[in-house]
Amino acid sequence: MNARRGITRALPLTPAVVLILLFLAGPIAYCAYIAFTDLQLTGQAHASFVGFANFRRAFRDDAFLNAVWLTLVFTVLSSLVGQNTLGLALAALMKRASKPVRTLTGGIVVTAWVLPEVVAGFLLYAFFRREGTLNAILDWLHLPRQNWLFTLPILAVSFANVWRGTAFSMLVYSAALDEIPAEITEAAEVDGAGGWRRMWHITLPMIRRSIGTNLMLNTLQTLSVFGLIWVMTRGGPGNRSQTLPLFMYEQAFQNSMIGYGTAVALLLLIVGALFSVVYLRLLRTEV
Amino acid sequence: MPVRPTAALSALLTAALAASALTACGSGSGSDPNTVKVSYKQSTDNSVKVMDTYLAGIKKDFEKKHPGKKVQFVPIKAPDSEYYTKLQQMLRSPRTAPDLVYEDTFLINSDITSGYLKPLDPYLAKWPDWSRFIGTAKAAAQGQDGKTYGVPDGTDTRGLWFDKRVFKKAGLPLNWQPRNWNDILAAARTIKRKVPGVTPLNVYTGKPAGERATMQGMEMLLYGTGDGRSDPLYDSGSKKWIAGSRGFTDSLKFVETVYKEKLGPDVSDALDPNFATAVNGELLPQGKLGIDLDGSWLPQAWLPGSGHEWPDWSKQLGLAYMPTQNGQAPGKVSMSGGWTWAVPAKAAHPDLAFDFIRTLQTEANAKKWYIANSGISVRKDVAADPSYATAQPGIKFFTDLVSSTHYRPAYPAYPKVSTAIQEAMESVTTGDASAQQAARTYDSTLKDVTGGQVVRK
């Protein structure tokens, strides 16, 4: 009876499980397999199994190591520091702002988020390019102009990602801040705690879980950013803004080395997993 | 324990849906024995419909001549590099392979090696028009097995475009024809000195420019070094790629000089992925560029309806062929690429597909195509036709270059070799490396990407 009950209960889940296995686990397993072959998109009659050669090659490849480093810079700058901090700051400020200001700010920030990645990429390309808006503003302020996409490409694309992705953090933190019971804040206020102290000792500990979740989602999303960078710089000049997804694309589709590209993709998956583990550990610690 | 009806129902429904979705995938796309499926590259620019219009006409022609047969187009709207990728993915499976595809000579050898394409020799042997195609163009679609896998529908050549308005201000002759590389640099230096505000000379460079940098830039220089006849990139005798050549370093030195002496565009502009659009659309029409090492297709961008019409271009721009390094024989250099029509190995109806090629390549249709897309004819009959030669200024100049043109060694490793060339160019352009250093880096990259198939010369 119990077993039958279990089966009946599990039955509605089967279609979902089957679909997941088919469309998610299947391709991932296939990718994992390809990563151990020398499969090419073109230029080769038969692929063969090469063991760990692709992975060994990656760690000897300067361009790969460069891409890992840039991916870390991009993720730390734009996700951890940029989107996360700015999102929290905006959420905190908006909580105190008047309703029209709140609506307006929220609207603007969310628009950036809703825009398709490629459109956002073009907007920011237009902003940063030599004859772009940023330099026009600098001229107006009598400050020296820069070709941002050329001299500081990784900073420019990081900024673009902050611009585009902050809305998500802001929404997460707005929801989290609303959850804090007003009495606690008021009590602290009565006890004479200033804004910074309240933030540090009450707000942050109370939204700890949201911070963790937000960091994890932000990081995973940022790790896979492709369109934005592709449109703005194509990973260049040279390889100076070539993060792992762009490096992977170049290897797999421009140099048609699918096997190698897939191995890089798996390594990217591992980087994402490492970040997630770190965040999950942070979440667990008690305050 | 009764099963809740809703749960069971939803499970059943989902399973049924999934099953039907799967069978839909598996049953193929319903290949009709009377329909030929044709894939081609559709322009990413919505206002450019040259190919679509031309093919629509051919379809009509074909369906009239072959009663009961139908043509179905499967256009792929993508920039070059993504087009190749998409096509290669389609060619892998009989379910997705069309009957006829438009193949760039850049990758045709790679796709032949992969077994994606069908040899056309049995068809070509029975097709009288084949003898009217010029030899070099036929060779471009030949595999290493000596069989032919595609019918070229035209080619392109390259040379020096110069602005007569700029030349006049600089006091340079309006019938300019440099005899060697130094003549080009000398003219650029004069422009730099006498016409401020104008970029003296554009040579495409670096990875953002992609194959444009390799072909219009480096190879136009490289193939003019040495004896000017043998291939400086690939040694067909030993079937190995050439490393350590003097010509390679010299060509890099030329690029280095252009950017070091600021004879070229600002480095950050040159490395902007959209720079070519600026050259065609702004710099040349506005008289802001003195000399441009570029391809025969430029006037396409100035046709009516293109967004930057420039009907007078031939009055303001002059053409000169690219000279060899020291003016040694044969004196001039050009590179050629172009596209071919090829039949996938997994095509369902190869016979019908070849019939479609024959319709595309009647003399009249071929001529129509060359004129419509500013293409350079690879058919002797069309090239000799006065209505083709006078259809557009410049066509005669670029068609004459076909006799002294080179085709790239487009073997499977070529795309990777090309990237290595772009990286070498980029490092001398930014000043990160000297020509010698960049050439050394290229040699080691070359060894890596060709699997050690390298010979030093």
XYZ file of C-alpha atoms in Angstrom:
744
model
C 0.000 0.000 0.000
C 2.749 2.370 1.002
C 4.793 1.646 -2.076
C 1.792 2.139 -4.284
C 1.095 5.402 -2.595
C 4.646 6.496 -3.219
C 4.395 5.641 -6.878
C 1.095 7.422 -7.277
C 2.537 10.469 -5.620
C 5.620 10.419 -7.778
C 3.661 9.903 -10.964
C 2.855 13.568 -11.628
C 6.557 14.329 -11.355
C 7.628 11.903 -14.058
C 6.944 14.086 -17.082
C 8.972 16.896 -15.580
C 11.791 14.548 -14.664
C 11.754 12.981 -18.109
C 11.830 16.365 -19.777
C 14.655 17.570 -17.553
C 16.659 14.442 -18.218
C 16.045 14.738 -21.921
C 16.602 18.415 -22.497
C 18.977 19.397 -19.709
C 20.866 16.431 -18.350
C 21.125 14.855 -21.788
C 22.864 17.774 -23.473
C 25.087 18.357 -20.429
C 26.165 14.721 -20.422
C 26.787 14.921 -24.155
C 28.854 18.086 -23.631
C 30.856 16.386 -20.926
C 31.533 13.552 -23.340
C 32.535 15.875 -26.199
C 34.963 17.688 -23.911
C 37.065 14.517 -23.919
C 37.172 14.263 -27.713
C 38.882 16.313 -30.408
C 35.585 16.934 -32.196
C 35.696 19.796 -34.691
C 32.879 21.620 -36.371
C 34.627 21.280 -39.692
C 37.932 20.144 -41.139
C 37.900 16.646 -39.753
C 36.494 13.361 -40.975
C 36.273 11.546 -37.641
C 36.559 12.641 -34.024
C 38.453 10.544 -31.530
C 38.655 10.257 -27.774
C 41.587 12.246 -26.397
C 41.186 11.927 -22.632
C 42.204 14.988 -20.677
C 44.160 16.554 -23.542
C 41.715 19.454 -23.913
C 41.971 20.315 -20.235
C 45.743 20.047 -20.216
C 45.824 22.249 -23.278
C 43.636 24.847 -21.558
C 45.962 25.204 -18.595
C 48.944 25.638 -20.891
C 47.120 28.151 -23.075
C 47.965 31.751 -22.161
C 44.766 32.951 -23.777
C 42.741 30.665 -21.513
C 44.506 31.825 -18.362
C 44.012 35.399 -19.484
C 40.291 34.674 -19.953
C 40.037 33.135 -16.465
C 41.665 36.194 -14.937
C 39.424 38.594 -16.867
C 36.350 36.567 -15.927
C 37.266 36.908 -12.260
C 37.894 40.645 -12.631
C 34.632 41.075 -14.518
C 32.637 39.066 -11.983
C 34.124 40.697 -8.899
C 33.849 44.211 -10.320
C 30.441 44.027 -11.876
C 28.575 41.469 -9.828
C 30.024 41.427 -6.318
C 31.000 45.047 -6.039
C 28.805 46.768 -8.603
C 25.379 45.197 -8.917
C 25.262 43.914 -5.372
C 26.339 47.048 -3.518
C 24.558 49.450 -5.804
C 21.392 47.360 -5.680
C 21.427 47.398 -1.893
C 22.153 51.119 -1.773
C 19.332 51.873 -4.198
C 16.907 49.670 -2.287
C 17.836 51.331 1.012
C 17.574 54.831 -0.430
C 14.296 54.115 -2.141
C 12.761 52.889 1.080
C 13.089 56.430 2.427
C 12.279 58.253 -0.780
C 8.914 59.741 -1.680
C 6.598 57.718 -3.841
C 7.171 59.598 -7.163
C 10.954 59.383 -6.760
C 10.656 55.716 -5.938
C 8.534 54.973 -8.963
C 10.746 56.975 -11.284
C 14.024 55.460 -10.079
C 12.576 51.978 -10.039
C 11.243 52.467 -13.551
C 14.578 53.623 -14.944
C 16.582 50.857 -13.289
C 14.170 48.144 -14.331
C 14.117 49.403 -17.928
C 17.841 48.710 -18.173
C 17.156 45.219 -16.969
C 14.263 44.529 -19.310
C 16.172 45.620 -22.439
C 17.509 42.728 -24.481
C 21.201 42.140 -23.855
C 22.214 43.051 -27.389
C 20.268 46.319 -27.333
C 21.850 47.222 -24.004
C 25.209 46.361 -25.546
C 24.676 48.759 -28.441
C 23.487 51.530 -26.120
C 26.612 51.226 -24.015
C 28.809 50.928 -27.083
C 27.360 54.262 -28.163
C 27.971 55.641 -24.689
C 31.617 54.584 -24.430
C 32.861 54.901 -28.005
C 35.273 57.619 -28.984
C 32.598 59.911 -30.361
C 30.183 58.712 -27.715
C 28.113 60.317 -25.005
C 30.624 59.838 -22.191
C 33.340 61.730 -24.026
C 30.867 64.451 -24.968
C 30.126 64.891 -21.257
C 33.837 64.911 -20.417
C 34.420 67.577 -23.075
C 31.678 69.668 -21.599
C 33.289 69.381 -18.176
C 36.684 70.227 -19.731
C 38.074 66.874 -18.645
C 40.395 64.821 -20.865
C 38.592 62.364 -23.127
C 39.460 58.701 -23.366
C 38.734 55.920 -25.799
C 37.222 53.800 -23.049
C 36.597 50.681 -25.094
C 40.232 50.711 -26.148
C 42.106 51.776 -23.041
C 39.941 50.214 -20.330
C 37.773 47.628 -22.070
C 37.231 45.319 -19.098
C 36.209 48.277 -16.941
C 33.803 49.506 -19.605
C 32.085 46.150 -20.009
C 31.968 45.715 -16.222
C 30.254 49.061 -15.943
C 27.837 48.011 -18.671
C 26.981 44.887 -16.742
C 26.404 46.909 -13.576
C 24.146 49.269 -15.502
C 22.171 46.402 -16.896
C 21.997 44.044 -13.947
C 21.575 46.237 -10.880
C 17.791 46.123 -11.118
C 17.727 42.493 -10.096
C 19.677 43.134 -6.874
C 17.566 46.167 -6.179
C 14.356 44.158 -6.419
C 15.729 41.359 -4.247
C 16.913 43.804 -1.595
C 13.743 45.882 -1.702
C 11.772 42.767 -0.894
C 14.235 41.787 1.828
C 14.204 45.224 3.460
C 10.429 45.208 3.536
C 10.572 42.017 5.552
C 12.459 43.627 8.440
C 9.961 44.306 11.214
C 9.642 48.029 11.822
C 9.754 47.558 15.605
C 13.319 46.351 15.552
C 14.559 49.308 13.559
C 12.564 51.668 15.712
C 13.909 50.090 18.903
C 17.445 50.548 17.647
C 16.679 54.107 16.721
C 15.318 54.769 20.220
C 18.493 53.248 21.627
C 20.399 55.877 19.670
C 21.847 53.836 16.824
C 22.772 55.955 13.797
C 22.174 55.017 10.161
C 25.451 53.165 9.623
C 25.183 51.227 12.872
C 21.619 50.199 12.077
C 22.747 49.078 8.644
C 25.700 47.121 9.960
C 24.161 45.534 13.068
C 20.527 45.105 12.127
C 19.782 45.371 8.439
C 22.697 43.384 7.032
C 22.420 40.457 9.468
C 18.685 40.285 8.934
C 18.907 40.141 5.165
C 21.909 37.808 5.221
C 20.074 35.088 3.372
C 18.932 37.439 0.642
C 22.503 38.655 0.234
C 23.690 35.113 -0.255
C 20.987 34.219 -2.750
C 21.448 37.442 -4.622
C 25.224 37.074 -4.820
C 24.884 33.551 -6.081
C 22.359 34.372 -8.792
C 24.229 37.519 -9.808
C 27.520 35.733 -10.055
C 26.161 32.852 -12.085
C 24.477 35.258 -14.459
C 27.564 37.431 -14.794
C 29.805 34.452 -15.453
C 27.767 33.657 -18.531
C 27.468 37.189 -19.947
C 28.259 36.990 -23.656
C 26.119 39.262 -25.824
C 26.954 42.424 -23.940
C 30.724 42.006 -24.281
C 30.471 40.650 -27.814
C 28.589 43.709 -28.997
C 30.767 46.236 -27.161
C 34.281 44.911 -27.767
C 34.186 41.368 -29.196
C 36.625 40.520 -26.444
C 39.178 42.989 -27.748
C 41.255 44.928 -28.324
C 43.568 41.942 -28.426
C 42.207 39.710 -25.721
C 41.815 42.452 -23.189
C 38.119 41.884 -22.514
C 37.886 38.257 -23.548
C 36.120 36.515 -20.690
C 35.617 32.755 -20.648
C 32.331 32.671 -22.584
C 33.915 34.698 -25.408
C 37.045 32.588 -25.346
C 34.882 29.492 -25.539
C 32.940 30.884 -28.475
C 36.134 31.751 -30.307
C 37.576 28.277 -29.852
C 34.391 26.361 -30.589
C 32.852 28.335 -33.406
C 35.528 30.509 -34.962
C 38.363 28.030 -34.719
C 35.743 25.243 -34.935
C 37.323 23.236 -32.102
C 34.131 22.056 -30.482
C 35.906 19.592 -28.196
C 38.230 22.207 -26.755
C 35.461 24.792 -26.486
C 33.275 22.360 -24.598
C 36.101 21.551 -22.210
C 36.397 25.274 -21.503
C 32.632 25.407 -20.936
C 32.930 22.628 -18.366
C 35.695 24.536 -16.629
C 33.434 27.580 -16.573
C 30.754 25.417 -14.978
C 33.273 24.484 -12.304
C 34.148 28.128 -11.650
C 30.429 28.811 -11.181
C 30.111 25.864 -8.841
C 33.073 27.097 -6.773
C 31.495 30.515 -6.351
C 28.212 28.853 -5.350
C 29.916 26.712 -2.732
C 31.566 29.764 -1.222
C 28.250 31.610 -1.022
C 26.433 28.603 0.428
C 29.094 28.407 3.142
C 28.660 32.102 3.880
C 24.931 31.534 4.178
C 25.383 28.800 6.718
C 27.472 30.748 9.222
C 25.424 32.039 12.102
C 25.716 35.620 13.196
C -5.930 4.542 -2.572
C -7.683 6.186 -5.434
C -5.561 8.063 -7.908
C -6.572 11.672 -8.192
C -7.969 11.992 -11.682
C -6.337 15.371 -12.342
C -2.839 14.129 -11.538
C -3.161 11.082 -13.734
C -4.624 13.142 -16.511
C -1.910 15.771 -16.399
C 0.749 13.078 -16.373
C -0.767 11.379 -19.355
C -1.197 14.606 -21.217
C 2.359 15.711 -20.635
C 3.723 12.339 -21.620
C 1.672 12.428 -24.791
C 2.876 15.926 -25.586
C 6.477 15.019 -24.970
C 6.137 11.944 -27.138
C 4.587 13.871 -29.991
C 7.260 16.535 -29.737
C 9.921 13.863 -29.919
C 8.475 12.076 -32.906
C 8.125 15.392 -34.634
C 11.851 15.835 -34.185
C 12.600 12.368 -35.412
C 10.466 12.119 -38.475
C 12.553 14.584 -40.455
C 11.271 17.722 -42.022
C 9.088 15.920 -44.516
C 11.298 15.722 -47.578
C 9.209 15.922 -50.712
C 10.819 14.216 -53.729
C 9.873 17.162 -55.931
C 11.193 19.951 -53.731
C 14.765 21.187 -53.750
C 15.823 23.015 -50.584
C 18.312 25.817 -51.068
C 20.208 27.523 -48.241
C 22.006 30.805 -48.698
C 23.319 33.683 -46.662
C 20.779 36.423 -46.248
C 22.128 39.897 -45.597
C 21.883 41.074 -41.997
C 21.064 44.492 -43.406
C 17.326 44.489 -44.075
C 17.599 47.056 -46.840
C 19.937 44.811 -48.853
C 17.899 42.321 -50.864
C 20.224 41.697 -53.798
C 20.522 37.956 -53.324
C 16.897 37.402 -52.340
C 15.608 39.213 -55.402
C 18.004 37.416 -57.693
C 17.175 33.971 -56.314
C 13.442 34.613 -56.473
C 13.846 35.191 -60.204
C 15.858 31.976 -60.620
C 13.208 30.036 -58.709
C 10.577 31.189 -61.171
C 12.837 30.257 -64.061
C 13.559 26.828 -62.608
C 9.969 25.957 -61.793
C 8.894 26.933 -65.292
C 11.557 24.747 -66.893
C 10.958 21.812 -64.529
C 7.198 21.337 -64.312
C 6.127 19.737 -61.049
C 9.367 20.625 -59.265
C 9.549 23.207 -56.523
C 12.250 25.314 -54.924
C 12.129 26.019 -51.224
C 14.558 28.564 -49.776
C 16.051 28.119 -46.327
C 17.830 31.462 -45.872
C 20.243 31.941 -42.983
C 20.377 35.504 -41.773
C 23.742 35.933 -40.099
C 27.136 37.608 -40.382
C 29.797 35.513 -42.160
C 31.323 33.655 -39.236
C 27.984 32.721 -37.733
C 26.697 31.672 -41.147
C 29.477 29.091 -41.477
C 28.736 27.709 -38.027
C 25.037 27.406 -38.662
C 25.584 25.806 -42.042
C 28.082 23.292 -40.687
C 25.632 22.287 -38.000
C 22.943 21.767 -40.624
C 25.260 19.722 -42.845
C 26.018 17.240 -40.075
C 22.655 15.518 -40.237
C 20.503 14.233 -43.120
C 17.478 15.636 -41.297
C 18.699 19.201 -41.557
C 20.950 19.151 -44.614
C 19.444 21.175 -47.483
C 19.911 20.061 -51.099
C 22.032 23.011 -52.112
C 24.152 25.400 -50.063
C 26.078 28.591 -50.609
C 29.671 27.928 -49.534
C 32.461 30.427 -49.012
C 35.753 29.275 -50.580
C 37.251 30.287 -47.232
C 35.821 27.152 -45.628
C 34.975 24.857 -48.501
C 38.082 22.711 -48.056
C 37.405 22.343 -44.390
C 33.877 21.194 -45.101
C 35.121 18.833 -47.807
C 37.506 17.226 -45.311
C 34.615 16.843 -42.886
C 32.732 14.922 -45.543
C 29.926 17.484 -45.647
C 29.932 17.929 -49.425
C 29.395 15.802 -52.470
C 31.896 15.673 -55.360
C 30.308 17.171 -58.452
C 32.641 15.733 -61.103
C 30.073 13.330 -62.659
C 27.700 16.269 -63.155
C 30.368 18.704 -64.320
C 31.625 16.273 -66.951
C 28.226 16.414 -68.632
C 27.831 20.172 -68.343
C 29.236 22.142 -71.320
C 29.244 25.485 -69.467
C 31.890 24.211 -67.034
C 34.592 24.723 -69.658
C 33.855 28.444 -69.624
C 34.967 28.840 -66.001
C 38.538 30.023 -65.460
C 41.034 27.554 -64.005
C 41.969 29.352 -60.782
C 38.314 29.678 -59.797
C 37.720 25.984 -60.454
C 40.726 25.179 -58.274
C 39.285 27.168 -55.397
C 36.482 24.638 -55.048
C 38.717 21.598 -55.364
C 39.437 19.238 -52.503
C 42.842 17.777 -51.744
C 41.570 14.636 -53.512
C 41.421 16.584 -56.780
C 37.642 16.391 -57.041
C 35.529 19.503 -57.431
C 32.908 20.224 -54.808
C 31.389 23.521 -55.814
C 30.508 25.791 -58.708
C 31.897 29.292 -58.132
C 29.443 32.109 -58.761
C 32.006 34.852 -58.921
C 35.024 36.132 -57.138
C 36.521 39.332 -55.838
C 39.874 41.008 -56.271
C 41.691 43.641 -54.301
C 43.619 46.786 -54.927
C 44.351 50.331 -53.823
C 41.541 52.875 -53.776
C 42.700 56.471 -53.561
C 40.897 59.754 -53.164
C 41.644 62.184 -55.982
C 40.446 65.149 -53.896
C 43.075 64.313 -51.251
C 45.741 63.605 -53.861
C 45.164 66.961 -55.504
C 45.641 68.803 -52.209
C 48.781 66.776 -51.516
C 50.162 67.525 -54.964
C 50.231 63.845 -55.912
C 49.467 62.614 -59.459
C 45.834 61.758 -60.156
C 46.857 58.764 -62.289
C 48.828 57.371 -59.376
C 50.292 53.890 -59.683
C 52.888 52.885 -57.070
C 55.624 50.528 -58.300
C 56.604 49.093 -54.910
C 55.768 49.317 -51.205
C 57.983 52.353 -50.694
C 55.960 54.316 -53.247
C 52.829 53.665 -51.184
C 54.486 54.765 -47.940
C 55.959 57.828 -49.654
C 52.538 58.919 -50.911
C 51.048 58.362 -47.440
C 53.814 60.464 -45.850
C 53.146 63.262 -48.311
C 49.436 63.205 -47.486
C 50.197 63.237 -43.775
C 52.406 66.300 -44.230
C 50.248 68.265 -46.644
C 46.647 67.349 -45.879
C 46.080 67.433 -42.123
C 42.876 65.920 -40.804
C 42.914 63.118 -43.347
C 43.928 59.527 -42.641
C 46.671 58.899 -45.219
C 46.459 55.105 -45.606
C 44.161 52.374 -44.328
C 45.399 48.802 -43.979
C 42.979 46.564 -42.078
C 44.593 44.962 -39.069
C 43.976 42.937 -35.938
C 41.497 40.427 -34.638
C 38.465 42.741 -34.580
C 38.726 43.054 -38.379
C 38.918 39.271 -38.689
C 39.510 37.742 -42.102
C 39.362 41.263 -43.547
C 42.688 42.001 -41.830
C 44.255 38.772 -43.033
C 43.141 39.020 -46.625
C 42.945 42.725 -47.475
C 45.848 43.490 -45.153
C 48.538 40.921 -44.534
C 48.065 38.666 -47.551
C 47.974 41.538 -50.030
C 51.458 42.345 -48.748
C 52.732 38.819 -48.207
C 51.861 37.482 -51.661
C 53.898 40.330 -53.125
C 57.075 39.219 -51.381
C 59.556 36.626 -52.601
C 59.241 35.606 -56.216
C 55.636 36.806 -56.236
C 54.366 33.506 -57.623
C 54.831 30.681 -55.141
C 52.540 30.543 -52.120
C 54.202 32.240 -49.139
C 51.818 30.699 -46.578
C 51.569 27.061 -47.563
C 54.027 24.749 -49.243
C 51.954 22.486 -51.437
C 54.914 20.203 -52.173
C 55.394 19.099 -48.581
C 51.781 19.946 -47.614
C 53.057 22.029 -44.731
C 52.569 25.587 -43.525
C 55.485 27.956 -43.931
C 57.125 29.458 -40.864
C 59.976 31.891 -40.472
C 59.728 33.464 -43.893
C 61.458 36.726 -44.583
C 58.382 37.947 -46.448
C 56.208 37.474 -43.386
C 58.440 39.652 -41.219
C 58.708 42.259 -43.989
C 54.930 42.400 -44.334
C 54.559 42.861 -40.591
C 57.181 45.600 -40.791
C 55.046 47.395 -43.359
C 52.037 47.250 -41.022
C 54.246 48.376 -38.146
C 55.497 51.354 -40.152
C 51.961 52.403 -41.109
C 50.795 52.540 -37.512
C 54.041 53.650 -35.873
C 54.425 56.648 -38.182
C 50.713 57.380 -37.758
C 50.115 57.003 -41.471
C 47.147 54.778 -40.716
C 43.933 55.336 -38.788
C 44.124 55.928 -35.055
C 44.966 52.540 -33.526
C 41.814 52.477 -31.441
C 39.730 53.096 -34.580
C 41.598 50.461 -36.546
C 40.809 47.940 -33.819
C 37.145 48.846 -33.593
C 35.148 45.863 -34.915
C 32.894 48.250 -36.847
C 35.691 50.176 -38.537
C 35.052 48.757 -42.022
C 31.556 50.222 -41.968
C 33.044 53.615 -41.161
C 35.525 53.327 -44.041
C 32.830 52.540 -46.609
C 30.103 54.720 -45.193
C 31.927 57.785 -43.898
C 35.677 58.093 -44.423
C 35.797 57.467 -48.180
C 32.641 59.354 -49.196
C 33.599 62.314 -46.987
C 37.106 62.533 -48.395
C 38.749 61.731 -45.063
C 40.892 58.850 -46.270
C 43.751 59.135 -48.764
C 44.501 55.522 -49.730
C 42.530 52.396 -48.870
C 43.791 48.857 -49.460
C 40.461 47.173 -50.041
C 38.225 44.952 -52.121
C 36.392 45.189 -55.418
C 32.972 45.162 -53.748
C 33.151 48.629 -52.169
C 30.738 50.300 -54.646
C 27.995 47.964 -53.371
C 27.792 50.241 -50.345
C 27.219 53.307 -52.537
C 24.387 51.996 -54.684
C 20.989 53.706 -54.580
C 18.977 52.524 -51.578
C 22.041 51.596 -49.565
C 21.713 54.420 -47.057
C 24.855 56.224 -48.250
C 24.392 56.689 -51.964
C 27.408 58.054 -53.777
C 26.757 57.970 -57.513
C 29.799 60.164 -58.195
C 32.320 57.924 -56.529
C 34.125 57.069 -59.732
C 34.880 60.738 -60.344
C 36.407 61.162 -56.900
C 38.139 57.843 -56.369
C 40.987 56.385 -58.375
C 42.144 52.786 -58.588
C 45.658 51.398 -58.578
C 46.805 47.827 -58.415
C 48.774 46.679 -55.391
C 52.460 46.437 -56.355
C 54.865 43.718 -55.247
C 57.336 44.525 -52.471
C 60.196 45.757 -54.674
C 58.354 45.885 -57.943
C 59.641 42.429 -58.872
C 57.724 40.359 -61.415
C 54.814 39.979 -61.934
C 54.555 43.503 -60.575
C 51.090 43.337 -59.093
C 49.252 41.395 -56.409
C 45.654 40.546 -55.805
C 43.883 38.060 -53.558
C 40.635 36.373 -54.433
C 37.948 34.608 -52.540
C 34.371 34.242 -53.480
C 31.515 31.853 -52.993
C 30.364 28.622 -54.586
C 27.197 26.593 -54.853
C 27.742 23.155 -53.353
C 25.677 20.034 -52.811
C 25.758 18.568 -49.283
C 26.790 14.922 -48.962
C 23.581 14.309 -47.063
C 21.313 16.118 -49.520
C 18.099 14.264 -50.319
C 17.902 15.349 -53.977
C 21.384 16.008 -55.377
C 20.289 15.683 -59.025
C 17.641 18.316 -58.624
C 20.134 20.496 -56.772
C 22.576 20.360 -59.678
C 19.773 21.242 -62.046
C 19.225 24.325 -59.948
C 22.927 25.219 -60.241
C 22.623 24.929 -64.011
C 19.722 27.341 -63.975
C 21.703 29.725 -61.791
C 24.589 29.524 -64.201
C 23.048 30.030 -67.596
C 25.097 32.744 -69.193
C 22.283 35.261 -68.910
C 21.557 34.518 -65.255
C 25.233 34.593 -64.349
C 25.603 37.996 -65.957
C 22.547 39.276 -64.143
C 24.064 38.136 -60.849
C 27.488 39.721 -61.450
C 25.947 43.032 -62.287
C 23.506 42.941 -59.376
C 26.116 42.240 -56.690
C 29.156 44.068 -58.133
C 30.803 40.667 -58.464
C 33.821 39.775 -60.556
C 33.138 37.185 -63.204
C 34.908 33.823 -63.196
C 33.288 32.937 -66.525
C 35.201 33.892 -69.631
C 32.031 34.465 -71.673
C 30.567 36.928 -69.172
C 33.897 38.687 -68.600
C 34.120 39.320 -72.342
C 30.605 40.710 -72.524
C 30.660 44.515 -72.953
C 27.418 44.990 -71.035
C 29.076 43.389 -67.996
C 32.365 45.271 -68.333
C 30.630 48.633 -68.530
C 27.899 47.949 -65.960
C 29.880 49.773 -63.322
C 33.058 51.813 -63.224
C 35.915 49.753 -61.819
C 34.595 46.387 -62.988
C 37.092 46.229 -65.825
C 39.978 47.146 -63.528
C 39.111 44.432 -61.015
C 38.285 41.806 -63.644
C 41.702 42.343 -65.243
C 43.297 41.553 -61.884
C 41.864 38.023 -61.981
C 44.791 36.945 -64.163
C 47.323 37.833 -61.461
C 45.316 36.917 -58.398
C 46.023 34.389 -55.644
C 43.624 32.122 -53.791
C 44.192 31.401 -50.113
C 45.388 27.964 -49.030
C 41.942 27.403 -47.554
C 42.750 24.045 -45.979
C 41.151 22.984 -42.703
C 43.755 24.723 -40.531
C 43.417 27.988 -42.449
C 40.873 29.703 -40.170
C 43.198 29.159 -37.208
C 46.234 30.287 -39.194
C 44.273 33.372 -40.147
C 43.561 34.172 -36.498
C 47.263 33.777 -35.732
C 48.069 36.241 -38.534
C 45.566 38.743 -37.126
C 47.148 38.444 -33.692
C 50.596 39.072 -35.140
C 49.302 42.136 -36.999
C 47.559 43.429 -33.929
C 50.652 43.230 -31.757
C 52.712 45.322 -34.193
C 49.804 47.729 -34.653
C 49.525 48.469 -30.949
C 53.316 48.487 -30.609
C 53.224 45.586 -28.138
C 55.754 43.683 -30.239
C 58.267 44.380 -32.970
C 57.801 42.757 -36.369
C 60.482 40.176 -35.517
C 58.921 39.324 -32.169
C 55.450 39.067 -33.667
C 56.749 36.805 -36.431
C 58.375 34.531 -33.850
C 55.117 34.318 -31.886
C 53.299 33.517 -35.122
C 55.728 30.688 -35.855
C 55.067 29.028 -32.526
C 51.294 29.550 -32.763
C 51.381 28.162 -36.286
C 53.048 25.001 -35.079
C 50.412 24.663 -32.416
C 47.317 25.193 -34.581
C 48.460 23.074 -37.519
C 49.443 20.135 -35.354
C 53.130 20.616 -36.137
C 52.676 20.579 -39.936
C 55.215 23.342 -40.386
C 58.226 23.837 -42.620
C 60.795 26.635 -42.180
C 61.671 28.638 -45.257
